[in-house]
Amino acid sequence: MALEKIKTGVEGLDAMLNGGLIKGRSYTVVGGPGTGKTILSMHFLMEGAKNGEEGLFLALEESAMEIKENMALFGWDLRRIKIVDTTQDLSGKWSIKVDSAIAGPELTLNNILATLRDYINKYNVRRVVIDSLTSFKTMQKTGIDYRRGLLTLLKFLSTEGCTSILTIEDSDKEALMEEFLSSGVIQLDFVEHSGEWLNSIRIKKMRGSSYDQHTRPLKITNKGITIFSNESLFR
Amino acid sequence: MALEKIKTGVEGLDAMLNGGLIKGRSYTVVGGPGTGKTILSMHFLMEGAKNGEEGLFLALEESAMEIKENMALFGWDLRRIKIVDTTQDLSGKWSIKVDSAIAGPELTLNNILATLRDYINKYNVRRVVIDSLTSFKTMQKTGIDYRRGLLTLLKFLSTEGCTSILTIEDSDKEALMEEFLSSGVIQLDFVEHSGEWLNSIRIKKMRGSSYDQHTRPLKITNKGITIFSNESLFR
Amino acid sequence: MALEKIKTGVEGLDAMLNGGLIKGRSYTVVGGPGTGKTILSMHFLMEGAKNGEEGLFLALEESAMEIKENMALFGWDLRRIKIVDTTQDLSGKWSIKVDSAIAGPELTLNNILATLRDYINKYNVRRVVIDSLTSFKTMQKTGIDYRRGLLTLLKFLSTEGCTSILTIEDSDKEALMEEFLSSGVIQLDFVEHSGEWLNSIRIKKMRGSSYDQHTRPLKITNKGITIFSNESLFR
Amino acid sequence: MALEKIKTGVEGLDAMLNGGLIKGRSYTVVGGPGTGKTILSMHFLMEGAKNGEEGLFLALEESAMEIKENMALFGWDLRRIKIVDTTQDLSGKWSIKVDSAIAGPELTLNNILATLRDYINKYNVRRVVIDSLTSFKTMQKTGIDYRRGLLTLLKFLSTEGCTSILTIEDSDKEALMEEFLSSGVIQLDFVEHSGEWLNSIRIKKMRGSSYDQHTRPLKITNKGITIFSNESLFR
Amino acid sequence: MALEKIKTGVEGLDAMLNGGLIKGRSYTVVGGPGTGKTILSMHFLMEGAKNGEEGLFLALEESAMEIKENMALFGWDLRRIKIVDTTQDLSGKWSIKVDSAIAGPELTLNNILATLRDYINKYNVRRVVIDSLTSFKTMQKTGIDYRRGLLTLLKFLSTEGCTSILTIEDSDKEALMEEFLSSGVIQLDFVEHSGEWLNSIRIKKMRGSSYDQHTRPLKITNKGITIFSNESLFR
Amino acid sequence: MALEKIKTGVEGLDAMLNGGLIKGRSYTVVGGPGTGKTILSMHFLMEGAKNGEEGLFLALEESAMEIKENMALFGWDLRRIKIVDTTQDLSGKWSIKVDSAIAGPELTLNNILATLRDYINKYNVRRVVIDSLTSFKTMQKTGIDYRRGLLTLLKFLSTEGCTSILTIEDSDKEALMEEFLSSGVIQLDFVEHSGEWLNSIRIKKMRGSSYDQHTRPLKITNKGITIFSNESLFR
């Protein structure tokens, strides 16, 4: 009995994943600055949108406006993607910007879960992106609070039946707690080659599925991300 | 006088161990994300089940449902394996899910020991897996509390006469406290070879037995884990 | 729809950036001592001044006098650049030196924002440099306070529509929080070659634009910074 | 005037030590998991037992039962070796198990010293093993408490005239405080060679004696430890 | 408009600096033990003395006596150099030794500034050496206190119009806070070459001036420091 | 004017030092376990004794008895060397063992200074060894307390006119605070060569004197330490 998979929308990546991500699970995409985490996540939502599925992008760092501007580079129509971003009022308090309203619930774990629940129910959201977990992490007081909050978030997404990508800001090679707790890990990176910094992708973990264990070259072009799933890249 | 051994169910590993694990002892399986800790542990329980032995899998990170889905990939019938997982109620409190009941005892060391004792007695459990110790570790307030809790857990498993595998999430090469305190250590890892990340296995320690001191290649196929105990793998 | 770009004034860098920086966004320039962060930032303001745009340089470490002296080396006329520096009174308290007045508002995040707002409105400032964020960081009590302060600052600059360069003092290769939160990252560095330390530049990240992914040689001459955007430099 | 030496019972090691350990002193054996610390220590007690000397093994981590089982592999008769282990009562408190009695004095430094004194006097113990110091270390509140406790323990063993081996769990290459405070240091390790992990031994320090400064191969066979004191092993 | 420069008195270094240090600014000389920081600093004061300029050496670690003894090796007449050192009274309190008086103001930042001011005014001091900043750093309670104290000190020296060298004890290669805050950085080091440790010098940063970016060999002879500014030295 | 030097008694070392150590100053000898710190220090006292000078060895780690036993290996007559060691009473308190009396002043910085003063005056001690500073360090509450205590100790030794060697337990390559504060640093180490660990010596710093900047081989034989000051040793 094979588990049902859904496509990420990045052709080479779906090949590496033997068909895509397992439906209803949460995955982490880890990478340093400029490695393509946000673009990869948006590909994943665009693929759903192409098939009429609603997607939700929880933007904890960039504004919805900036994300839209950046994605315009790839000629994408993001109208079916709900982008929820955050805002700060004059007193310095951050809140969640619901339906483009200026004021919204304060930015806490409980309000994030409530907002996600509202959107998921209202729009029948099937694909969720949280960009980034690192931002979510700084809301927690201690490392243990974060682990608990993360488990709560993962349990919530699982209960709602969403397939999710959670990005993590990290350029270190050591494995992170999030990588152990999620169903799979995609690592984005740079490899220096004769003075040029080439983008790369590697699947580090994928529960319940076989997958390609090579580090592959990745290019960001005006069509988004292309992965050369037949070429190798040495670190 | 040779000590009685039981098979892990992974053919190549039993060869490396000169017959298997010593009955009644606790072992640690250490590895980074995606190295096969859970699959190896389940092999160990499946081997017992094949011989009519009851096995208990204490799932502190994944849900029982996800574990069953993931293992389905290998065509395994997990009905004889008791999988105890954990759940979170609406107030955010985690508890142990006993016999699939929704509510259960709060997730503490004492309740874990009580639950293990109940299952061991009721079903005459002979093989136990705790996946993972890292999760157990975060329940303890300090490093010393953890060492004490771990010694209590190991003493308990020893008194009950169970043979146990405790997984540890770690991708670092430094030796861990758990490795010193358990009867043996199996290290799972990745080795990069021309851009491909190959799985590997090494036995670091095995009290009371001789064992194969090579790093060996490991493959995860649709039959589970296969170990090439006659091939070498350089790091 | 391509985003509107503005030139940095360093010819080779504008080539690497495919035209320049995206208007209205904030960028970080990271580098160790002596790598050229201040000179690069001043090029950026001089380019605006050349076209009649007002520029603001918030000097948190050097005095306005020293900056003017250092830039004199390149024959630049800084009269159109507003340089706001800081001063310390006899009691040891630091304050912002507004319009060359000796006393000014105390050096706090809120006063920095207020001062920036005043200048931006009064002179219609379009380009802002903050030199350095590291200095700003030491005003915050904890790492989380700093992250929050930085997000507030970035939000402010974005709302005001300014294009900004924020410098960061760092010679480590690990990615920094600031690199994830800003729209792009330019890394300045040294590369040792046969006992000589050559300056280098690399674009690590540039949201919403393609860019040159090579490490390129950089020279500081009596004309300012020159980048050899067709030459490679191995680390 | 040469100092009186006693054999360790490992032939190759006695050759490396130019006759053995200096009588009445304390030595540390440092190594990672699986390097043979316990087996080497037991060799040392067995050598005394062969000559009618009583030996004491203070087991702070394994149970006496497990140690006996593990050593059975080498066909050793441990009846002359007193093994003192520790136990935990239902309330979770650890105590020293004196003469196999279930209850005993609580596990504290003072009680350890008292127990050692009792055994040493009652059985005229001449050789002592403490396995491991790392366990002893976790009983102390701070690093300074540990240093003081260790100095007290070393002073005590010296006053009693015992020759002692204290094991330390460590796989790091940095020198430890214990290595400076004891009369000699034997380092056990693994060396990777074409994918195989070979055991090795090196004498790092030996006050009052010359010694072999090579790293030598070590094998654990069904006779215990064999050292190839004429072969070299590169790290 | 070129900035006015003053010679350091080390011929090869003045060549590397294209004439010397910029008048009225503060520089850091960073290096491990034995790299020549004190000798280089004294060269700088001797050069001023040669031209009738008064120099002040604030000795926070060695006694004035020891400094004079050590410099005697080079045949220098230090009579025109004011050396202010520190002393400790019977109660253990450290104070600044003004004009060779035994008692003096307590060793605090404010008293250091007052003492510097007195000397500068009284003797019209133009060149100042503080040996070392590391000692100054230990007077501050926290890292932030130190940064503030250092900024105060740098501001003071700048206001007084002195050209200053501040030494820093460090053998690490990471850039230090002091290097970012001062106008230039000279790094002294050792390079191992076939078992010999050769002294080296490198200019890491020099605001407002071009400079030689090579690592150059440095020798300490009975004439003081000689720099081979035409020879290269690989690390 | 050359400073007066005294011999260390190790022929090859005196050659490396161009005659010996400068009279009246304090030096540090740094090294890992087994590198020969104590033997080198005793050579230094023996050299004084040979010429009728009294020497004092403050033994903060080994007992006087053990030191005498260890040095017997070299056939040395230590009768002219005063060895002051420490002892612990039944309540666990450490004290200084004056003139072999069992009880003595408590082990504190002030009592150490008083004891040193008594011995120096009574026996006209000219050479002092403190073995080790690391032990002295653990008596201080914080790092700053230690730096202050160390400065007090160095000032005291300087005032008394003693030439001193202070040993430091360290196997790390980073420079230590003690190395910056003392007049010279001798580094003892091991170098691995084809599986053999060879002893080595290097002078890292020597104020007021030129010295040999090579790493040289060192051997410990039955005559004590021999240094091959014409041979090189690569690390």
mmCIF file of N, CA and C in Angstrom, chain A residues 90-159:
data_model
loop_
_atom_site.group_PDB
_atom_site.id
_atom_site.type_symbol
_atom_site.label_atom_id
_atom_site.label_comp_id
_atom_site.label_asym_id
_atom_site.label_seq_id
_atom_site.Cartn_x
_atom_site.Cartn_y
_atom_site.Cartn_z
ATOM 1 N N LEU A 90 1.812 51.313 16.230
ATOM 2 C CA LEU A 90 2.680 52.410 16.673
ATOM 3 C C LEU A 90 3.342 52.127 18.023
ATOM 4 N N SER A 91 2.690 51.318 18.851
ATOM 5 C CA SER A 91 3.271 51.015 20.168
ATOM 6 C C SER A 91 4.329 49.922 20.071
ATOM 7 N N GLY A 92 4.549 49.368 18.857
ATOM 8 C CA GLY A 92 5.605 48.372 18.692
ATOM 9 C C GLY A 92 5.109 46.943 18.773
ATOM 10 N N LYS A 93 3.821 46.740 19.036
ATOM 11 C CA LYS A 93 3.270 45.393 19.181
ATOM 12 C C LYS A 93 3.026 44.778 17.800
ATOM 13 N N TRP A 94 3.440 43.514 17.623
ATOM 14 C CA TRP A 94 3.212 42.829 16.361
ATOM 15 C C TRP A 94 1.883 42.100 16.395
ATOM 16 N N SER A 95 1.175 42.118 15.265
ATOM 17 C CA SER A 95 -0.067 41.360 15.181
ATOM 18 C C SER A 95 -0.170 40.692 13.819
ATOM 19 N N ILE A 96 -1.099 39.766 13.728
ATOM 20 C CA ILE A 96 -1.328 39.036 12.481
ATOM 21 C C ILE A 96 -2.301 39.868 11.644
ATOM 22 N N LYS A 97 -1.966 40.050 10.378
ATOM 23 C CA LYS A 97 -2.762 40.901 9.491
ATOM 24 C C LYS A 97 -3.790 40.022 8.787
ATOM 25 N N VAL A 98 -4.990 39.954 9.334
ATOM 26 C CA VAL A 98 -6.003 39.061 8.774
ATOM 27 C C VAL A 98 -6.774 39.753 7.654
ATOM 28 N N ASP A 99 -6.887 39.087 6.495
ATOM 29 C CA ASP A 99 -7.626 39.638 5.341
ATOM 30 C C ASP A 99 -7.233 41.077 5.039
ATOM 31 N N SER A 100 -5.985 41.353 5.106
ATOM 32 C CA SER A 100 -5.446 42.674 4.797
ATOM 33 C C SER A 100 -5.926 43.776 5.736
ATOM 34 N N ALA A 101 -6.663 43.397 6.786
ATOM 35 C CA ALA A 101 -7.044 44.402 7.778
ATOM 36 C C ALA A 101 -5.779 44.867 8.483
ATOM 37 N N ILE A 102 -5.796 46.123 8.893
ATOM 38 C CA ILE A 102 -4.563 46.634 9.491
ATOM 39 C C ILE A 102 -4.336 46.059 10.877
ATOM 40 N N ALA A 103 -5.393 46.030 11.698
ATOM 41 C CA ALA A 103 -5.228 45.459 13.029
ATOM 42 C C ALA A 103 -5.649 43.996 13.007
ATOM 43 N N GLY A 104 -5.127 43.207 13.913
ATOM 44 C CA GLY A 104 -5.472 41.790 13.963
ATOM 45 C C GLY A 104 -5.020 41.223 15.277
ATOM 46 N N PRO A 105 -5.193 39.925 15.464
ATOM 47 C CA PRO A 105 -4.795 39.331 16.742
ATOM 48 C C PRO A 105 -3.287 39.432 16.953
ATOM 49 N N GLU A 106 -2.908 39.556 18.207
ATOM 50 C CA GLU A 106 -1.482 39.648 18.547
ATOM 51 C C GLU A 106 -0.744 38.385 18.086
ATOM 52 N N LEU A 107 0.515 38.559 17.774
ATOM 53 C CA LEU A 107 1.299 37.468 17.202
ATOM 54 C C LEU A 107 1.752 36.492 18.305
ATOM 55 N N THR A 108 0.910 35.520 18.612
ATOM 56 C CA THR A 108 1.257 34.495 19.596
ATOM 57 C C THR A 108 0.973 33.129 18.981
ATOM 58 N N LEU A 109 1.485 32.084 19.602
ATOM 59 C CA LEU A 109 1.252 30.737 19.091
ATOM 60 C C LEU A 109 -0.242 30.456 18.987
ATOM 61 N N ASN A 110 -0.992 30.759 20.035
ATOM 62 C CA ASN A 110 -2.428 30.465 20.004
ATOM 63 C C ASN A 110 -3.138 31.204 18.887
ATOM 64 N N ASN A 111 -2.792 32.463 18.674
ATOM 65 C CA ASN A 111 -3.441 33.220 17.602
ATOM 66 C C ASN A 111 -3.015 32.723 16.230
ATOM 67 N N ILE A 112 -1.781 32.283 16.112
ATOM 68 C CA ILE A 112 -1.354 31.699 14.834
ATOM 69 C C ILE A 112 -2.200 30.465 14.542
ATOM 70 N N LEU A 113 -2.366 29.604 15.549
ATOM 71 C CA LEU A 113 -3.166 28.394 15.342
ATOM 72 C C LEU A 113 -4.613 28.755 15.008
ATOM 73 N N ALA A 114 -5.167 29.750 15.706
ATOM 74 C CA ALA A 114 -6.550 30.149 15.443
ATOM 75 C C ALA A 114 -6.690 30.706 14.025
ATOM 76 N N THR A 115 -5.714 31.523 13.618
ATOM 77 C CA THR A 115 -5.764 32.101 12.278
ATOM 78 C C THR A 115 -5.650 31.013 11.218
ATOM 79 N N LEU A 116 -4.716 30.094 11.422
ATOM 80 C CA LEU A 116 -4.571 28.991 10.479
ATOM 81 C C LEU A 116 -5.890 28.217 10.390
ATOM 82 N N ARG A 117 -6.495 27.948 11.546
ATOM 83 C CA ARG A 117 -7.754 27.183 11.569
ATOM 84 C C ARG A 117 -8.853 27.919 10.792
ATOM 85 N N ASP A 118 -8.970 29.215 11.027
ATOM 86 C CA ASP A 118 -9.983 30.001 10.312
ATOM 87 C C ASP A 118 -9.800 29.914 8.799
ATOM 88 N N TYR A 119 -8.591 30.143 8.346
ATOM 89 C CA TYR A 119 -8.325 30.109 6.905
ATOM 90 C C TYR A 119 -8.571 28.724 6.331
ATOM 91 N N ILE A 120 -8.079 27.724 7.051
ATOM 92 C CA ILE A 120 -8.207 26.349 6.557
ATOM 93 C C ILE A 120 -9.687 25.996 6.380
ATOM 94 N N ASN A 121 -10.481 26.370 7.375
ATOM 95 C CA ASN A 121 -11.910 26.057 7.284
ATOM 96 C C ASN A 121 -12.619 26.891 6.229
ATOM 97 N N LYS A 122 -12.347 28.176 6.240
ATOM 98 C CA LYS A 122 -13.055 29.103 5.350
ATOM 99 C C LYS A 122 -12.752 28.818 3.873
ATOM 100 N N TYR A 123 -11.489 28.555 3.568
ATOM 101 C CA TYR A 123 -11.096 28.413 2.159
ATOM 102 C C TYR A 123 -10.774 26.971 1.784
ATOM 103 N N ASN A 124 -10.978 26.058 2.707
ATOM 104 C CA ASN A 124 -10.628 24.651 2.474
ATOM 105 C C ASN A 124 -9.159 24.521 2.031
ATOM 106 N N VAL A 125 -8.294 25.150 2.803
ATOM 107 C CA VAL A 125 -6.864 25.137 2.471
ATOM 108 C C VAL A 125 -6.302 23.726 2.580
ATOM 109 N N ARG A 126 -5.503 23.302 1.598
ATOM 110 C CA ARG A 126 -4.908 21.971 1.598
ATOM 111 C C ARG A 126 -3.377 22.015 1.711
ATOM 112 N N ARG A 127 -2.822 23.166 1.352
ATOM 113 C CA ARG A 127 -1.364 23.303 1.394
ATOM 114 C C ARG A 127 -1.015 24.536 2.215
ATOM 115 N N VAL A 128 -0.078 24.356 3.147
ATOM 116 C CA VAL A 128 0.313 25.447 4.033
ATOM 117 C C VAL A 128 1.826 25.633 3.987
ATOM 118 N N VAL A 129 2.240 26.892 3.965
ATOM 119 C CA VAL A 129 3.668 27.197 4.104
ATOM 120 C C VAL A 129 3.828 28.122 5.304
ATOM 121 N N ILE A 130 4.806 27.833 6.180
ATOM 122 C CA ILE A 130 5.143 28.762 7.251
ATOM 123 C C ILE A 130 6.576 29.216 7.034
ATOM 124 N N ASP A 131 6.732 30.508 6.791
ATOM 125 C CA ASP A 131 8.029 31.070 6.398
ATOM 126 C C ASP A 131 8.385 32.219 7.347
ATOM 127 N N SER A 132 9.145 31.974 8.408
ATOM 128 C CA SER A 132 9.913 30.788 8.714
ATOM 129 C C SER A 132 9.698 30.329 10.147
ATOM 130 N N LEU A 133 10.020 29.094 10.393
ATOM 131 C CA LEU A 133 9.977 28.552 11.751
ATOM 132 C C LEU A 133 10.913 29.323 12.671
ATOM 133 N N THR A 134 12.005 29.835 12.122
ATOM 134 C CA THR A 134 12.982 30.561 12.930
ATOM 135 C C THR A 134 12.324 31.771 13.585
ATOM 136 N N SER A 135 11.451 32.416 12.850
ATOM 137 C CA SER A 135 10.729 33.559 13.373
ATOM 138 C C SER A 135 9.783 33.090 14.478
ATOM 139 N N PHE A 136 9.126 31.979 14.233
ATOM 140 C CA PHE A 136 8.220 31.367 15.210
ATOM 141 C C PHE A 136 9.005 31.029 16.491
ATOM 142 N N LYS A 137 10.215 30.555 16.291
ATOM 143 C CA LYS A 137 11.078 30.149 17.412
ATOM 144 C C LYS A 137 11.367 31.310 18.357
ATOM 145 N N THR A 138 11.569 32.504 17.789
ATOM 146 C CA THR A 138 11.931 33.639 18.638
ATOM 147 C C THR A 138 10.746 34.117 19.482
ATOM 148 N N MET A 139 9.548 33.624 19.180
ATOM 149 C CA MET A 139 8.402 33.989 20.030
ATOM 150 C C MET A 139 8.383 33.178 21.321
ATOM 151 N N GLN A 140 9.093 32.071 21.352
ATOM 152 C CA GLN A 140 9.086 31.187 22.518
ATOM 153 C C GLN A 140 10.178 31.622 23.494
ATOM 154 N N LYS A 141 9.904 31.453 24.766
ATOM 155 C CA LYS A 141 10.856 31.920 25.775
ATOM 156 C C LYS A 141 12.108 31.061 25.883
ATOM 157 N N THR A 142 11.921 29.743 25.875
ATOM 158 C CA THR A 142 13.095 28.869 26.025
ATOM 159 C C THR A 142 13.104 27.804 24.935
ATOM 160 N N GLY A 143 14.195 27.073 24.844
ATOM 161 C CA GLY A 143 14.312 25.997 23.876
ATOM 162 C C GLY A 143 13.240 24.944 24.077
ATOM 163 N N ILE A 144 12.903 24.655 25.322
ATOM 164 C CA ILE A 144 11.879 23.639 25.601
ATOM 165 C C ILE A 144 10.509 24.173 25.195
ATOM 166 N N ASP A 145 10.237 25.448 25.474
ATOM 167 C CA ASP A 145 8.978 26.049 25.017
ATOM 168 C C ASP A 145 8.855 25.903 23.504
ATOM 169 N N TYR A 146 9.972 26.121 22.814
ATOM 170 C CA TYR A 146 9.932 26.044 21.359
ATOM 171 C C TYR A 146 9.625 24.617 20.904
ATOM 172 N N ARG A 147 10.294 23.650 21.517
ATOM 173 C CA ARG A 147 10.042 22.257 21.133
ATOM 174 C C ARG A 147 8.559 21.908 21.345
ATOM 175 N N ARG A 148 8.031 22.350 22.483
ATOM 176 C CA ARG A 148 6.613 22.082 22.752
ATOM 177 C C ARG A 148 5.718 22.800 21.761
ATOM 178 N N GLY A 149 6.012 24.068 21.483
ATOM 179 C CA GLY A 149 5.209 24.834 20.529
ATOM 180 C C GLY A 149 5.258 24.191 19.149
ATOM 181 N N LEU A 150 6.433 23.732 18.779
ATOM 182 C CA LEU A 150 6.599 23.124 17.457
ATOM 183 C C LEU A 150 5.798 21.828 17.375
ATOM 184 N N LEU A 151 5.835 21.024 18.452
ATOM 185 C CA LEU A 151 5.058 19.782 18.454
ATOM 186 C C LEU A 151 3.565 20.095 18.368
ATOM 187 N N THR A 152 3.133 21.137 19.055
ATOM 188 C CA THR A 152 1.732 21.550 18.991
ATOM 189 C C THR A 152 1.360 21.958 17.565
ATOM 190 N N LEU A 153 2.220 22.731 16.930
ATOM 191 C CA LEU A 153 1.965 23.186 15.566
ATOM 192 C C LEU A 153 1.907 21.996 14.600
ATOM 193 N N LEU A 154 2.851 21.063 14.752
ATOM 194 C CA LEU A 154 2.890 19.906 13.848
ATOM 195 C C LEU A 154 1.650 19.028 14.049
ATOM 196 N N LYS A 155 1.280 18.843 15.316
ATOM 197 C CA LYS A 155 0.078 18.057 15.627
ATOM 198 C C LYS A 155 -1.152 18.732 14.998
ATOM 199 N N PHE A 156 -1.239 20.045 15.124
ATOM 200 C CA PHE A 156 -2.357 20.795 14.566
ATOM 201 C C PHE A 156 -2.448 20.610 13.050
ATOM 202 N N LEU A 157 -1.324 20.787 12.355
ATOM 203 C CA LEU A 157 -1.328 20.675 10.897
ATOM 204 C C LEU A 157 -1.708 19.262 10.483
ATOM 205 N N SER A 158 -1.243 18.286 11.244
ATOM 206 C CA SER A 158 -1.556 16.898 10.945
ATOM 207 C C SER A 158 -3.041 16.631 11.128
ATOM 208 N N THR A 159 -3.613 17.153 12.224
ATOM 209 C CA THR A 159 -5.038 16.958 12.493
ATOM 210 C C THR A 159 -5.895 17.602 11.403
#
